PDB file of C-alpha atoms in Angstrom:
ATOM      1  CA  MET A  18     -92.777 127.987  36.172  1.00  0.00           C
ATOM      2  CA  LYS A  19     -92.690 131.125  34.073  1.00  0.00           C
ATOM      3  CA  GLN A  20     -90.403 133.820  35.385  1.00  0.00           C
ATOM      4  CA  ASP A  21     -91.445 137.445  34.945  1.00  0.00           C
ATOM      5  CA  LEU A  22     -89.432 139.039  32.141  1.00  0.00           C
ATOM      6  CA  LYS A  23     -88.875 142.129  34.294  1.00  0.00           C
ATOM      7  CA  THR A  24     -86.572 140.124  36.579  1.00  0.00           C
ATOM      8  CA  PHE A  25     -83.975 139.987  33.783  1.00  0.00           C
ATOM      9  CA  ILE A  26     -83.761 143.755  33.407  1.00  0.00           C
ATOM     10  CA  GLY A  27     -80.670 145.411  34.838  1.00  0.00           C
ATOM     11  CA  LYS A  28     -80.944 147.893  37.698  1.00  0.00           C
ATOM     12  CA  ASN A  29     -79.640 150.737  35.551  1.00  0.00           C
ATOM     13  CA  GLU A  30     -82.117 150.059  32.709  1.00  0.00           C
ATOM     14  CA  LYS A  31     -85.332 151.975  32.180  1.00  0.00           C
ATOM     15  CA  ILE A  32     -88.378 150.289  30.598  1.00  0.00           C
ATOM     16  CA  LEU A  33     -89.494 152.323  27.591  1.00  0.00           C
ATOM     17  CA  TRP A  34     -92.160 149.936  26.260  1.00  0.00           C
ATOM     18  CA  GLN A  35     -93.779 146.674  27.319  1.00  0.00           C
ATOM     19  CA  GLY A  36     -96.424 144.635  25.524  1.00  0.00           C
ATOM     20  CA  LYS A  37     -97.858 141.412  24.133  1.00  0.00           C
ATOM     21  CA  PRO A  38     -99.049 140.325  20.691  1.00  0.00           C
ATOM     22  CA  VAL A  39    -102.564 141.220  19.538  1.00  0.00           C
ATOM     23  CA  LYS A  40    -104.545 138.164  20.631  1.00  0.00           C
ATOM     24  CA  LYS A  41    -106.994 138.221  17.706  1.00  0.00           C
ATOM     25  CA  CYS A  42    -104.215 138.218  15.110  1.00  0.00           C
ATOM     26  CA  PHE A  43    -102.117 135.659  16.988  1.00  0.00           C
ATOM     27  CA  ILE A  44    -105.026 133.185  17.090  1.00  0.00           C
ATOM     28  CA  LEU A  45    -106.189 133.970  13.546  1.00  0.00           C
ATOM     29  CA  GLU A  46    -102.713 133.127  12.201  1.00  0.00           C
ATOM     30  CA  SER A  47    -102.900 129.830  14.075  1.00  0.00           C
ATOM     31  CA  ILE A  48    -106.342 128.900  12.775  1.00  0.00           C
ATOM     32  CA  ILE A  49    -105.850 129.867   9.145  1.00  0.00           C
ATOM     33  CA  ASN A  50    -102.750 127.965   8.165  1.00  0.00           C
ATOM     34  CA  PRO A  51    -101.857 125.434   5.431  1.00  0.00           C
ATOM     35  CA  LEU A  52    -103.350 122.561   7.465  1.00  0.00           C
ATOM     36  CA  LEU A  53    -106.849 124.101   7.531  1.00  0.00           C
ATOM     37  CA  PRO A  54    -108.096 122.898   4.107  1.00  0.00           C
ATOM     38  CA  PHE A  55    -106.526 119.481   4.653  1.00  0.00           C
ATOM     39  CA  ALA A  56    -108.134 119.111   8.114  1.00  0.00           C
ATOM     40  CA  LEU A  57    -111.537 120.295   6.845  1.00  0.00           C
ATOM     41  CA  ILE A  58    -111.596 117.888   3.887  1.00  0.00           C
ATOM     42  CA  TRP A  59    -110.290 115.008   6.006  1.00  0.00           C
ATOM     43  CA  GLY A  60    -112.831 115.706   8.771  1.00  0.00           C
ATOM     44  CA  LEU A  61    -115.767 116.015   6.352  1.00  0.00           C
ATOM     45  CA  LEU A  62    -114.886 112.791   4.534  1.00  0.00           C
ATOM     46  CA  ASP A  63    -114.401 110.837   7.757  1.00  0.00           C
ATOM     47  CA  GLY A  64    -117.567 112.337   9.236  1.00  0.00           C
ATOM     48  CA  PHE A  65    -119.558 111.389   6.159  1.00  0.00           C
ATOM     49  CA  VAL A  66    -118.223 107.810   6.204  1.00  0.00           C
ATOM     50  CA  PHE A  67    -118.867 107.510   9.946  1.00  0.00           C
ATOM     51  CA  PHE A  68    -122.485 108.686   9.771  1.00  0.00           C
ATOM     52  CA  GLU A  69    -123.169 106.660   6.636  1.00  0.00           C
ATOM     53  CA  MET A  70    -121.900 103.453   8.244  1.00  0.00           C
ATOM     54  CA  ALA A  71    -123.497 104.138  11.635  1.00  0.00           C
ATOM     55  CA  PHE A  72    -126.979 104.619  10.117  1.00  0.00           C
ATOM     56  CA  VAL A  73    -126.752 101.743   7.642  1.00  0.00           C
ATOM     57  CA  ASP A  74    -125.644  99.037  10.075  1.00  0.00           C
ATOM     58  CA  LYS A  75    -125.891  99.610  13.841  1.00  0.00           C
ATOM     59  CA  GLY A  76    -123.755  96.528  14.598  1.00  0.00           C
ATOM     60  CA  ILE A  77    -120.749  97.830  12.691  1.00  0.00           C
ATOM     61  CA  ALA A  78    -120.748 101.151  14.583  1.00  0.00           C
ATOM     62  CA  ALA A  79    -118.797  99.594  17.490  1.00  0.00           C
ATOM     63  CA  ILE A  80    -115.972  98.738  15.109  1.00  0.00           C
ATOM     64  CA  VAL A  81    -116.151 101.877  12.978  1.00  0.00           C
ATOM     65  CA  ILE A  82    -116.148 104.460  15.807  1.00  0.00           C
ATOM     66  CA  PRO A  83    -112.653 103.616  17.151  1.00  0.00           C
ATOM     67  CA  PHE A  84    -111.289 103.358  13.607  1.00  0.00           C
ATOM     68  CA  ILE A  85    -112.742 106.719  12.554  1.00  0.00           C
ATOM     69  CA  LEU A  86    -111.463 108.409  15.740  1.00  0.00           C
ATOM     70  CA  LEU A  87    -107.970 107.114  14.977  1.00  0.00           C
ATOM     71  CA  HIS A  88    -108.286 107.871  11.279  1.00  0.00           C
ATOM     72  CA  MET A  89    -109.163 111.502  12.120  1.00  0.00           C
ATOM     73  CA  LEU A  90    -105.708 112.031  13.653  1.00  0.00           C
ATOM     74  CA  PRO A  91    -104.841 114.898  11.242  1.00  0.00           C
ATOM     75  CA  VAL A  92    -107.977 116.730  12.406  1.00  0.00           C
ATOM     76  CA  TRP A  93    -107.068 116.188  16.080  1.00  0.00           C
ATOM     77  CA  ILE A  94    -103.550 117.474  15.400  1.00  0.00           C
ATOM     78  CA  TYR A  95    -104.974 120.613  13.792  1.00  0.00           C
ATOM     79  CA  ILE A  96    -107.369 121.218  16.705  1.00  0.00           C
ATOM     80  CA  GLY A  97    -104.517 120.578  19.156  1.00  0.00           C
ATOM     81  CA  SER A  98    -102.367 123.177  17.415  1.00  0.00           C
ATOM     82  CA  ILE A  99    -105.081 125.789  17.990  1.00  0.00           C
ATOM     83  CA  ILE A 100    -105.345 124.853  21.671  1.00  0.00           C
ATOM     84  CA  PHE A 101    -101.567 125.053  22.047  1.00  0.00           C
ATOM     85  CA  CYS A 102    -101.663 128.456  20.359  1.00  0.00           C
ATOM     86  CA  LEU A 103    -103.965 129.745  23.098  1.00  0.00           C
ATOM     87  CA  ILE A 104    -101.573 128.482  25.769  1.00  0.00           C
ATOM     88  CA  ARG A 105     -98.556 129.868  23.930  1.00  0.00           C
ATOM     89  CA  TYR A 106    -100.147 133.320  23.634  1.00  0.00           C
ATOM     90  CA  SER A 107    -100.312 133.711  27.393  1.00  0.00           C
ATOM     91  CA  ARG A 108     -96.559 133.175  27.592  1.00  0.00           C
ATOM     92  CA  PHE A 109     -95.442 135.880  25.160  1.00  0.00           C
ATOM     93  CA  ASP A 110     -93.988 139.045  26.646  1.00  0.00           C
ATOM     94  CA  TYR A 111     -91.954 141.865  25.143  1.00  0.00           C
ATOM     95  CA  ILE A 112     -89.948 144.618  26.830  1.00  0.00           C
ATOM     96  CA  ILE A 113     -87.799 147.364  25.336  1.00  0.00           C
ATOM     97  CA  THR A 114     -85.486 149.249  27.649  1.00  0.00           C
ATOM     98  CA  ASP A 115     -83.100 152.087  26.975  1.00  0.00           C
ATOM     99  CA  LYS A 116     -80.346 149.478  26.376  1.00  0.00           C
ATOM    100  CA  CYS A 117     -81.850 146.166  25.255  1.00  0.00           C
ATOM    101  CA  VAL A 118     -84.704 144.246  23.665  1.00  0.00           C
ATOM    102  CA  TYR A 119     -86.217 141.402  25.724  1.00  0.00           C
ATOM    103  CA  VAL A 120     -88.516 138.674  24.385  1.00  0.00           C
ATOM    104  CA  ALA A 121     -90.054 135.791  26.344  1.00  0.00           C
ATOM    105  CA  ALA A 122     -91.985 132.984  24.650  1.00  0.00           C
ATOM    106  CA  GLY A 123     -92.602 129.275  24.864  1.00  0.00           C
ATOM    107  CA  LEU A 124     -95.071 126.452  25.134  1.00  0.00           C
ATOM    108  CA  PHE A 125     -93.669 123.671  27.279  1.00  0.00           C
ATOM    109  CA  SER A 126     -90.438 125.461  28.052  1.00  0.00           C
ATOM    110  CA  TYR A 127     -89.664 129.147  28.139  1.00  0.00           C
ATOM    111  CA  GLN A 128     -87.174 130.927  25.985  1.00  0.00           C
ATOM    112  CA  TYR A 129     -85.865 134.279  27.122  1.00  0.00           C
ATOM    113  CA  GLN A 130     -83.957 136.337  24.576  1.00  0.00           C
ATOM    114  CA  MET A 131     -82.105 139.571  25.238  1.00  0.00           C
ATOM    115  CA  LYS A 132     -80.085 141.594  22.777  1.00  0.00           C
ATOM    116  CA  SER A 133     -78.508 144.952  23.341  1.00  0.00           C
ATOM    117  CA  PHE A 134     -79.014 147.649  20.731  1.00  0.00           C
ATOM    118  CA  ALA A 135     -75.281 147.524  19.981  1.00  0.00           C
ATOM    119  CA  GLU A 136     -75.650 143.872  18.867  1.00  0.00           C
ATOM    120  CA  LEU A 137     -78.501 144.508  16.428  1.00  0.00           C
ATOM    121  CA  SER A 138     -77.319 144.777  12.840  1.00  0.00           C
ATOM    122  CA  SER A 139     -80.691 145.544  11.267  1.00  0.00           C
ATOM    123  CA  ILE A 140     -84.284 146.166  12.248  1.00  0.00           C
ATOM    124  CA  SER A 141     -87.158 145.533   9.874  1.00  0.00           C
ATOM    125  CA  MET A 142     -90.936 145.594   9.900  1.00  0.00           C
ATOM    126  CA  HIS A 143     -93.241 142.979   8.419  1.00  0.00           C
ATOM    127  CA  ARG A 144     -97.014 143.093   7.968  1.00  0.00           C
ATOM    128  CA  GLY A 145     -98.732 139.979   6.686  1.00  0.00           C
ATOM    129  CA  ILE A 146    -102.339 139.858   5.571  1.00  0.00           C
ATOM    130  CA  PHE A 147    -103.642 139.085   9.069  1.00  0.00           C
ATOM    131  CA  ASP A 148    -101.447 141.821  10.556  1.00  0.00           C
ATOM    132  CA  GLN A 149    -103.035 144.276   8.144  1.00  0.00           C
ATOM    133  CA  MET A 150    -106.551 143.067   8.964  1.00  0.00           C
ATOM    134  CA  CYS A 151    -105.912 143.372  12.712  1.00  0.00           C
ATOM    135  CA  LYS A 152    -103.973 146.660  12.407  1.00  0.00           C
ATOM    136  CA  CYS A 153    -100.747 145.281  13.853  1.00  0.00           C
ATOM    137  CA  GLY A 154     -97.274 144.357  12.630  1.00  0.00           C
ATOM    138  CA  ASP A 155     -94.094 142.410  13.320  1.00  0.00           C
ATOM    139  CA  ILE A 156     -90.644 143.763  14.083  1.00  0.00           C
ATOM    140  CA  ILE A 157     -87.628 141.614  13.260  1.00  0.00           C
ATOM    141  CA  PHE A 158     -84.271 142.279  14.911  1.00  0.00           C
ATOM    142  CA  SER A 159     -81.403 140.724  12.973  1.00  0.00           C
ATOM    143  CA  MET A 160     -77.916 139.908  14.151  1.00  0.00           C
ATOM    144  CA  PRO A 161     -75.164 138.243  12.119  1.00  0.00           C
ATOM    145  CA  ASP A 162     -75.899 134.850  13.706  1.00  0.00           C
ATOM    146  CA  SER A 163     -79.618 134.968  14.585  1.00  0.00           C
ATOM    147  CA  SER A 164     -82.783 137.028  14.780  1.00  0.00           C
ATOM    148  CA  ILE A 165     -85.476 137.943  17.301  1.00  0.00           C
ATOM    149  CA  GLN A 166     -89.070 138.657  16.380  1.00  0.00           C
ATOM    150  CA  MET A 167     -91.776 140.648  18.107  1.00  0.00           C
ATOM    151  CA  ILE A 168     -94.946 139.477  16.377  1.00  0.00           C
ATOM    152  CA  ASN A 169     -98.409 141.013  16.127  1.00  0.00           C
ATOM    153  CA  LEU A 170     -97.587 144.287  17.876  1.00  0.00           C
ATOM    154  CA  PRO A 171    -100.555 146.673  18.160  1.00  0.00           C
ATOM    155  CA  ASP A 172     -98.396 149.814  18.119  1.00  0.00           C
ATOM    156  CA  TYR A 173     -95.713 148.442  15.815  1.00  0.00           C
ATOM    157  CA  GLN A 174     -94.901 151.796  14.176  1.00  0.00           C
ATOM    158  CA  GLU A 175     -94.215 153.519  17.499  1.00  0.00           C
ATOM    159  CA  VAL A 176     -92.156 150.571  18.720  1.00  0.00           C
ATOM    160  CA  TYR A 177     -90.188 150.550  15.462  1.00  0.00           C
ATOM    161  CA  LYS A 178     -89.420 154.276  15.785  1.00  0.00           C
ATOM    162  CA  LEU A 179     -88.485 153.827  19.453  1.00  0.00           C
ATOM    163  CA  VAL A 180     -86.056 151.005  18.660  1.00  0.00           C
ATOM    164  CA  ILE A 181     -84.478 152.898  15.754  1.00  0.00           C
ATOM    165  CA  GLU A 182     -84.010 155.944  17.999  1.00  0.00           C
ATOM    166  CA  GLN A 183     -82.493 153.881  20.814  1.00  0.00           C
ATOM    167  CA  GLN A 184     -80.198 152.033  18.422  1.00  0.00           C
ATOM    168  CA  ARG A 185     -79.046 155.340  16.923  1.00  0.00           C
ATOM    169  CA  GLU A 186     -78.267 156.727  20.391  1.00  0.00           C
ATOM    170  CA  VAL A 187     -76.314 153.616  21.395  1.00  0.00           C
ATOM    171  CA  HIS A 188     -74.267 153.724  18.182  1.00  0.00           C
ATOM    172  CA  GLN A 189     -73.575 157.431  18.649  1.00  0.00           C
ATOM    173  CA  ASP A 190     -72.426 156.781  22.225  1.00  0.00           C
ATOM    174  CA  THR A 191     -70.016 154.067  21.044  1.00  0.00           C
ATOM    175  CA  GLN A 192     -68.654 156.039  18.086  1.00  0.00           C
ATOM    176  CA  PHE A 193     -68.645 159.477  19.707  1.00  0.00           C
ATOM    177  CA  PRO A 194     -68.390 159.367  23.507  1.00  0.00           C
ATOM    178  CA  ASN A 195     -70.356 162.049  25.346  1.00  0.00           C
ATOM    179  CA  LYS A 196     -67.306 164.337  25.763  1.00  0.00           C
ATOM    180  CA  LEU A 197     -66.750 164.476  22.006  1.00  0.00           C
ATOM    181  CA  ARG A 198     -70.394 165.165  21.013  1.00  0.00           C
TER     182      ARG A 198
END
């Protein structure tokens, strides 16, 4: 069972931003992927063969139908990936506090990621073609050993500025304690 991301936030943390990916962009990126042309061509060819054989000889249809359904496995995999995308979308959640970045995602299992601003080595923005069409963007948080992504954010520029500001404040606090500022 999915646990609310807010339960992981410390008592002395303040939520500055919370959100989810833009649904339209998230689904569009799932539908239009490298498998699309392959699945379309495969499905059209198998559909043509199936209808051709079914109308020519009615007796062979009982043999051809199970074969065609099995032969269309790449098409079923593509359609399944779109269905799984819809399920996966409902499980994305992002929170930015005054101390950390939290990301929850998953399909069959959940992955909760938390990184403090002190751990982040770089923050970058990415906008693919679908992000640009849907007026959203991705933010990538890099650490020396891994990275965390917040994809398809509707207010990506504001979130980016917020994170940069919070990271700057955390680094100033570590380098110059409050008494010395």
